[in-house]
Short mmCIF file of C-alpha atoms in Angstrom, two decimals:
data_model
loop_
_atom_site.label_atom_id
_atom_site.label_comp_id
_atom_site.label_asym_id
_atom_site.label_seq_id
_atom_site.Cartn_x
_atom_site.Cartn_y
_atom_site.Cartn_z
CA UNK A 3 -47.96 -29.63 -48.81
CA UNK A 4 -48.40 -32.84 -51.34
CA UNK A 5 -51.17 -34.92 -50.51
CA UNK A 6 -50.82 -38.49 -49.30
CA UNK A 7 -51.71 -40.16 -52.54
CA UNK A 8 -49.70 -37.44 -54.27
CA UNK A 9 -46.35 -38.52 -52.18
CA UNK A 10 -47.33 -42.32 -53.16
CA UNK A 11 -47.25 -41.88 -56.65
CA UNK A 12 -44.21 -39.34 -57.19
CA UNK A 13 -42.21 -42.79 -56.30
CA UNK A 14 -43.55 -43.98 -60.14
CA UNK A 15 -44.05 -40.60 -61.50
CA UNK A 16 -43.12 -36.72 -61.83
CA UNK A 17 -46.36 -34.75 -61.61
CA UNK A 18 -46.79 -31.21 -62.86
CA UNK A 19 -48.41 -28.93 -59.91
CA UNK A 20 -51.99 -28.85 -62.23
CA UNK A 21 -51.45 -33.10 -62.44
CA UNK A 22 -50.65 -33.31 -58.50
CA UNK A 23 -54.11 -31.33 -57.91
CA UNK A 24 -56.11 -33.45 -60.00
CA UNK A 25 -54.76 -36.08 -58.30
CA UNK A 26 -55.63 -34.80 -55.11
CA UNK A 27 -58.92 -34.06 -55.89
CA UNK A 28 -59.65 -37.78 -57.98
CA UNK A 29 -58.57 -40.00 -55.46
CA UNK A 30 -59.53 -39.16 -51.87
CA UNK A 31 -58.55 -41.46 -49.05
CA UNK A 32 -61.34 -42.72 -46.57
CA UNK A 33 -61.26 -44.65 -43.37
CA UNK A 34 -63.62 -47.63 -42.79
CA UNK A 35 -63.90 -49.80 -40.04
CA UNK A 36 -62.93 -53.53 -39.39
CA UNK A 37 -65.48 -55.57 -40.90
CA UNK A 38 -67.00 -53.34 -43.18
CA UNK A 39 -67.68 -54.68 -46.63
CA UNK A 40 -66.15 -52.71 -49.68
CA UNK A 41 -67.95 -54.71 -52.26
CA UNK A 42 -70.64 -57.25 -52.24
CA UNK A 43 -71.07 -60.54 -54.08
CA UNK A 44 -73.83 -59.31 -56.96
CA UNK A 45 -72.68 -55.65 -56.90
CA UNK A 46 -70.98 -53.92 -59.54
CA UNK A 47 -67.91 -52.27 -58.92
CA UNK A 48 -67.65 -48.69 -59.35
CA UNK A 49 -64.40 -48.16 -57.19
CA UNK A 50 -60.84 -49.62 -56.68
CA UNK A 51 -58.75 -48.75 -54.08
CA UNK A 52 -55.46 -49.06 -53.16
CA UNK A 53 -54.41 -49.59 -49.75
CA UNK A 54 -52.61 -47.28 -47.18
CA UNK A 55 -53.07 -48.67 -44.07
CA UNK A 56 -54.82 -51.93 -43.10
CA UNK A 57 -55.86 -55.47 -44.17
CA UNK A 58 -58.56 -56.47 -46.67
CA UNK A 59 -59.53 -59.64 -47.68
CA UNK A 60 -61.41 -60.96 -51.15
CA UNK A 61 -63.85 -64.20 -50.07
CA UNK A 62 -66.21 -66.05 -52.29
CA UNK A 63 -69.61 -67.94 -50.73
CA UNK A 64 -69.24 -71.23 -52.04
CA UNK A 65 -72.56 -73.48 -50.67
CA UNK A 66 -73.09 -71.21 -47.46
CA UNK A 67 -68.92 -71.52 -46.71
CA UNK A 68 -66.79 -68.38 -47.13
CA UNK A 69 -63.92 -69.28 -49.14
CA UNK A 70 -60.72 -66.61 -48.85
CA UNK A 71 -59.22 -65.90 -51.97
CA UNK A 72 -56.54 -63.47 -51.00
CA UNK A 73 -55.40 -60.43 -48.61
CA UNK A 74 -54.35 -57.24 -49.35
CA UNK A 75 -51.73 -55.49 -47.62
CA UNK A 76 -50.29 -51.78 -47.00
CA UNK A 77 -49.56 -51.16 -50.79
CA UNK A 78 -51.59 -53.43 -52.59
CA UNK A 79 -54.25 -52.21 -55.35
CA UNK A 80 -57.69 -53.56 -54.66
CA UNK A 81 -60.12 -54.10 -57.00
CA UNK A 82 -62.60 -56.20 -58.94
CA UNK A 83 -60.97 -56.23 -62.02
CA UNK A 84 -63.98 -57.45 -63.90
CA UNK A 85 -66.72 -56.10 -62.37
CA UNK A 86 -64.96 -52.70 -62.44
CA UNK A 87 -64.23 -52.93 -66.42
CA UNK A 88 -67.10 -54.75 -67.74
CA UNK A 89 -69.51 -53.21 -65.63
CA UNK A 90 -70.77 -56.63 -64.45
CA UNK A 91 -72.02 -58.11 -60.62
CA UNK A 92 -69.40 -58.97 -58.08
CA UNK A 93 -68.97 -63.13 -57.83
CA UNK A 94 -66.61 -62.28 -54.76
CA UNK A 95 -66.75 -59.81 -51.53
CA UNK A 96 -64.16 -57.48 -50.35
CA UNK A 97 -64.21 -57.13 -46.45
CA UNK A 98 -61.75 -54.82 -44.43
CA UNK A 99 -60.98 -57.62 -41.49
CA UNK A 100 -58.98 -54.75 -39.83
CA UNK A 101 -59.65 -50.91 -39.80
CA UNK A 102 -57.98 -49.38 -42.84
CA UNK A 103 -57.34 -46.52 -44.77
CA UNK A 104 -57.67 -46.30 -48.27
CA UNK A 105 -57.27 -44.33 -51.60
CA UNK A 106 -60.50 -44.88 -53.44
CA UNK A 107 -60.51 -44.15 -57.04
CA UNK A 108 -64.31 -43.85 -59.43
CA UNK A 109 -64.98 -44.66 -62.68
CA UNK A 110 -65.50 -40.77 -63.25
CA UNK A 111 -62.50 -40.11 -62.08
CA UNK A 112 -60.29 -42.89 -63.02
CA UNK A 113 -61.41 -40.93 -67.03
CA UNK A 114 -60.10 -37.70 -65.55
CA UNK A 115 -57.18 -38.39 -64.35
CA UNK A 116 -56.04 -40.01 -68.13
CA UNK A 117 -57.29 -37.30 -69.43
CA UNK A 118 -54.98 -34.91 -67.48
CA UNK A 119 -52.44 -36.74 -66.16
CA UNK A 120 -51.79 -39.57 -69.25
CA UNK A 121 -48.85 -41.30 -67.41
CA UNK A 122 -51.37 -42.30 -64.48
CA UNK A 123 -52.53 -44.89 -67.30
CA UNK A 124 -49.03 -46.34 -68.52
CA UNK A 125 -48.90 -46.89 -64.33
CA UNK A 126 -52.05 -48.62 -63.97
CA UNK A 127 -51.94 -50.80 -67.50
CA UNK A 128 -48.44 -51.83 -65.91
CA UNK A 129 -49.83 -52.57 -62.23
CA UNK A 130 -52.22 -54.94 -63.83
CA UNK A 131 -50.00 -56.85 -65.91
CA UNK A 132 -47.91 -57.39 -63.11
CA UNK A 133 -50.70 -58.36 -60.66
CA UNK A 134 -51.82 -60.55 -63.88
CA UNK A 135 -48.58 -62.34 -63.83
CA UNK A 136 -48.21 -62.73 -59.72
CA UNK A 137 -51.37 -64.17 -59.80
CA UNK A 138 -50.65 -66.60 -62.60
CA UNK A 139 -47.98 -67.92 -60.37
CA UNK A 140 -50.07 -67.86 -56.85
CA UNK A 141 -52.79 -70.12 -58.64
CA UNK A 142 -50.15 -72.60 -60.37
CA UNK A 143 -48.60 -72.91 -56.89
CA UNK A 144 -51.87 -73.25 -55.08
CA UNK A 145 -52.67 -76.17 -57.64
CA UNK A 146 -49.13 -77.74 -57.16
CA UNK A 147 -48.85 -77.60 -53.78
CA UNK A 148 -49.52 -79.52 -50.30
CA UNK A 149 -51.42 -77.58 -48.06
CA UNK A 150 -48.97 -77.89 -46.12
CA UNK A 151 -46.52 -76.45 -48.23
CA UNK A 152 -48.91 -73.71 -49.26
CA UNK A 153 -48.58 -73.02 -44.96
CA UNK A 154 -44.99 -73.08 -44.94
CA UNK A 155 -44.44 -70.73 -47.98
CA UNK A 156 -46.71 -68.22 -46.01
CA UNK A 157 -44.27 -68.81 -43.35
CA UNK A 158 -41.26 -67.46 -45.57
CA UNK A 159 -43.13 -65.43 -47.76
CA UNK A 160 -45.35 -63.21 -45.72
CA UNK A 161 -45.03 -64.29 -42.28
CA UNK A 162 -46.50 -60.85 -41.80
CA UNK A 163 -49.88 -61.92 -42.37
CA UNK A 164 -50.27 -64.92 -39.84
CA UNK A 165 -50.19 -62.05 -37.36
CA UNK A 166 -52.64 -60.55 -38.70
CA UNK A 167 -55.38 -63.25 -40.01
CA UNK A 168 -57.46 -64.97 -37.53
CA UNK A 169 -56.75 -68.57 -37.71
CA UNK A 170 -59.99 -69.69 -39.69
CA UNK A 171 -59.44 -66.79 -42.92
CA UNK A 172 -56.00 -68.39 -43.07
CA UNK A 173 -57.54 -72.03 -43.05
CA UNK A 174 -59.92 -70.76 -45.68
CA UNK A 175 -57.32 -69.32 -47.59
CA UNK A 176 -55.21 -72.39 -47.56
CA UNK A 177 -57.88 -74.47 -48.68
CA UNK A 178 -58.13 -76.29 -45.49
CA UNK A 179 -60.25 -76.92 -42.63
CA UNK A 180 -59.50 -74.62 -39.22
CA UNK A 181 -58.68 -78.14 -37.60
CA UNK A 182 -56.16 -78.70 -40.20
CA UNK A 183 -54.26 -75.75 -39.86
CA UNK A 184 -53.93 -76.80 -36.37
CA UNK A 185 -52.15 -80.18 -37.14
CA UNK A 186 -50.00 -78.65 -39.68
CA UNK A 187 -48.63 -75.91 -36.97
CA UNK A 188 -48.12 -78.67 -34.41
CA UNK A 189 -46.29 -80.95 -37.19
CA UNK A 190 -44.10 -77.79 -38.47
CA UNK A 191 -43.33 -76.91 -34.31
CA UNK A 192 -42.35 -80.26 -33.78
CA UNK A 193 -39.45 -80.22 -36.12
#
């Protein structure tokens, strides 16, 4: 039977039997608990992940405040792109604010696998140019936009998420105050 990961990435890719076993054994999948903290501000990244079942959210300390930067969802890659690549400390966090499971891919192993399986590369160069480009447009929007507005494209965009976020990440992630947030549901009820 394929592993999990294995299944995941035959949607992108055909894998030889050898390529679906080095697979298997490069990227394992791990469990961790809500609240546990995949990557600390000052750390350098030796891992990515991508993320099979869960929520996990990127914050930066900013003068003793958490400030939310993003979430990532059932099928979203995780990782500190620059610490990761240019072996450098961590200017962000990366905290699992539900449990979640995860495929967690090394450094070591990230070289293996383009050694032996070269279209895993082509896959990942093209998952970051497209992550690149989506969040070109989430900052540009961010920048543009109302707060409100910023709340209300949530609402059409991922409505999934304000299940799933307590109240004050979401505030944080908006750019507002929890108090805010508050008026701007009441206003956006109202209508």
């Amino acid at each position: 039977m394929k592993s999990e990961i294995v299944q995941l990435l035959e949607s992108a890719l055909t894998l030889t039997d050898e390529e679906a076993l080095v697979v298997t054994q490069c990227i394992p999948i791990h469990k961790f608990s809500k609240g546990h903290i995949l990557l600390r501000e000052g750390q350098v990244s030796n891992e990515s992940y991508f993320n099979i079942q869960g929520l996990v959210r990127k914050y930066y300390m900013v003068d003793g405040e958490e400030k939310t930067t993003e979430f990532y969802v059932e099928q979203d890659a995780i990782s500190s792109l620059q610490s990761y690549h240019l072996k450098i400390p961590s200017n962000h966090y990366l905290e699992c604010i539900e449990d979640c499971r995860l495929a967690i891919l090394s450094r070591t192993s990230e070289k293996k696998l383009f050694k032996h399986v070269p279209a895993f590369e082509s896959i990942c160069r093209v998952s970051v140019e497209e992550e690149l480009g989506t969040y070109q447009d989430k900052l540009a929007q961010f920048m543009i936009s109302s707060p409100e507005k910023r709340y209300i494209d949530l609402l059409e965009n991922r409505p999934d998420l304000l299940q799933r976020i307590p109240q004050y990440h979401l505030a944080s992630y908006l750019g507002i105050k929890p108090e805010s947030l508050s008026r701007i549901r009441k206003r956006i009820s109202s209508r």
